[in-house]
Amino acid sequence: MDALNALTVDVEDWYHVCAVGDYLPMEKWDAYENRVNRNCERILDLLRAHRTKVTFFVLGYIAERNPDLVRSFHSEGHEIATHGYLHQRLFDMTPEEFDDDLTSSMAAIRRAVDCPIAGYRAPEWTVTHETGWAYDILIDSGLQYDSSTVPLTMMGDRLYPRYPFKVHTRRGSIWEFPATTMRCLWESFPYTGGLPLRMSPFWFTVQGIRKLNRMGYPAMVYMHPWEFDENPPRIPLPPGRKFMHEYLMTSVPSKIEGLLERFRFGPIRDVLGITPLG
Ligand SMILES: [Zn+2]
């Protein structure tokens, strides 16, 4: 049988862009238009058409305000995991603030639906050497896997492991499922989600996943509801952020559909063989 790859969605709305507090201040979030429900409905339609289950990393802020959305993910058999509460990068928080953010996010999800939560994904892949303290907090919160590292010099460390592995600390152990990358000379290149997926030619992504699967490793593909927006709002962002957020955004739905036609996908818990405990 074909290899099982992980398909994941970071459930956040169009204004959850990291580090642009001056442009999209948190105090205004509640006044902004809700577009996440509509965009997630498009994702759910696509997944239904391909009979595929995925992992939804739900932001606590979204779960609090859209409990029906979380219930629909759950009732359709998808895995619910957490993306934190306020979409803060880990290095912008103290360990105590991270603990509070994680606890609030899990509580908000559990108020929406009674389901086990096994996984966490940090905003912008910010579990790094500097924020390695997060693993103890994730373990103490009962989580069984994290999917927040990227073996890339610019955002993490090019020497980080590139395939799922177990992290062991004095508090216990936890799986880490890093962002999928391709090794090229001394650096790794991501190509399965976000701006890297949008910029990579489709054949390049397909060949990369095929090669990985032939080596016996699963790929991890990720997407965001705002990449499925048919009429994305124009956000006044600084140029670098604008490029990262919007460049080739409309290419994502057809690329994801193309991958669904070519590969077998499932939620991370199934790829790692985890039975969620609570
Ligand atoms: Zn995010």
PDB file of N, CA, C and O in Angstrom, residues 21 52 62 88 233-234 246 276:
ATOM      1  N   GLY A  21       1.731  43.569  15.082  1.00  0.00           N
ATOM      2  CA  GLY A  21       0.793  44.163  16.032  1.00  0.00           C
ATOM      3  C   GLY A  21       0.369  45.581  15.677  1.00  0.00           C
ATOM      4  O   GLY A  21      -0.752  45.997  15.969  1.00  0.00           O
ATOM      5  N   THR A  52     -10.636  11.971   2.800  1.00  0.00           N
ATOM      6  CA  THR A  52      -9.364  12.075   3.542  1.00  0.00           C
ATOM      7  C   THR A  52      -9.571  12.762   4.882  1.00  0.00           C
ATOM      8  O   THR A  52     -10.286  13.756   4.975  1.00  0.00           O
ATOM      9  N   ILE A  62      -9.927  30.875  17.968  1.00  0.00           N
ATOM     10  CA  ILE A  62     -10.940  30.477  16.980  1.00  0.00           C
ATOM     11  C   ILE A  62     -11.955  29.514  17.611  1.00  0.00           C
ATOM     12  O   ILE A  62     -13.168  29.644  17.407  1.00  0.00           O
ATOM     13  N   GLN A  88       0.924  33.375  19.208  1.00  0.00           N
ATOM     14  CA  GLN A  88       2.159  34.063  19.562  1.00  0.00           C
ATOM     15  C   GLN A  88       3.342  33.149  19.301  1.00  0.00           C
ATOM     16  O   GLN A  88       3.304  31.973  19.657  1.00  0.00           O
ATOM     17  N   PRO A 233      -8.974  39.543   1.789  1.00  0.00           N
ATOM     18  CA  PRO A 233      -8.930  40.987   2.067  1.00  0.00           C
ATOM     19  C   PRO A 233      -7.514  41.514   1.850  1.00  0.00           C
ATOM     20  O   PRO A 233      -6.536  40.801   2.074  1.00  0.00           O
ATOM     21  N   ARG A 234      -7.442  42.754   1.387  1.00  0.00           N
ATOM     22  CA  ARG A 234      -6.116  43.368   1.204  1.00  0.00           C
ATOM     23  C   ARG A 234      -5.661  43.877   2.562  1.00  0.00           C
ATOM     24  O   ARG A 234      -6.283  44.759   3.138  1.00  0.00           O
ATOM     25  N   GLU A 246       0.964  36.670   1.183  1.00  0.00           N
ATOM     26  CA  GLU A 246       0.040  36.730   0.042  1.00  0.00           C
ATOM     27  C   GLU A 246       0.574  36.190  -1.275  1.00  0.00           C
ATOM     28  O   GLU A 246      -0.220  35.869  -2.161  1.00  0.00           O
ATOM     29  N   PRO A 276      -4.482   8.641  20.914  1.00  0.00           N
ATOM     30  CA  PRO A 276      -4.594   9.796  21.816  1.00  0.00           C
ATOM     31  C   PRO A 276      -5.135   9.401  23.185  1.00  0.00           C
ATOM     32  O   PRO A 276      -6.084   8.633  23.288  1.00  0.00           O
TER      33      PRO A 276
END
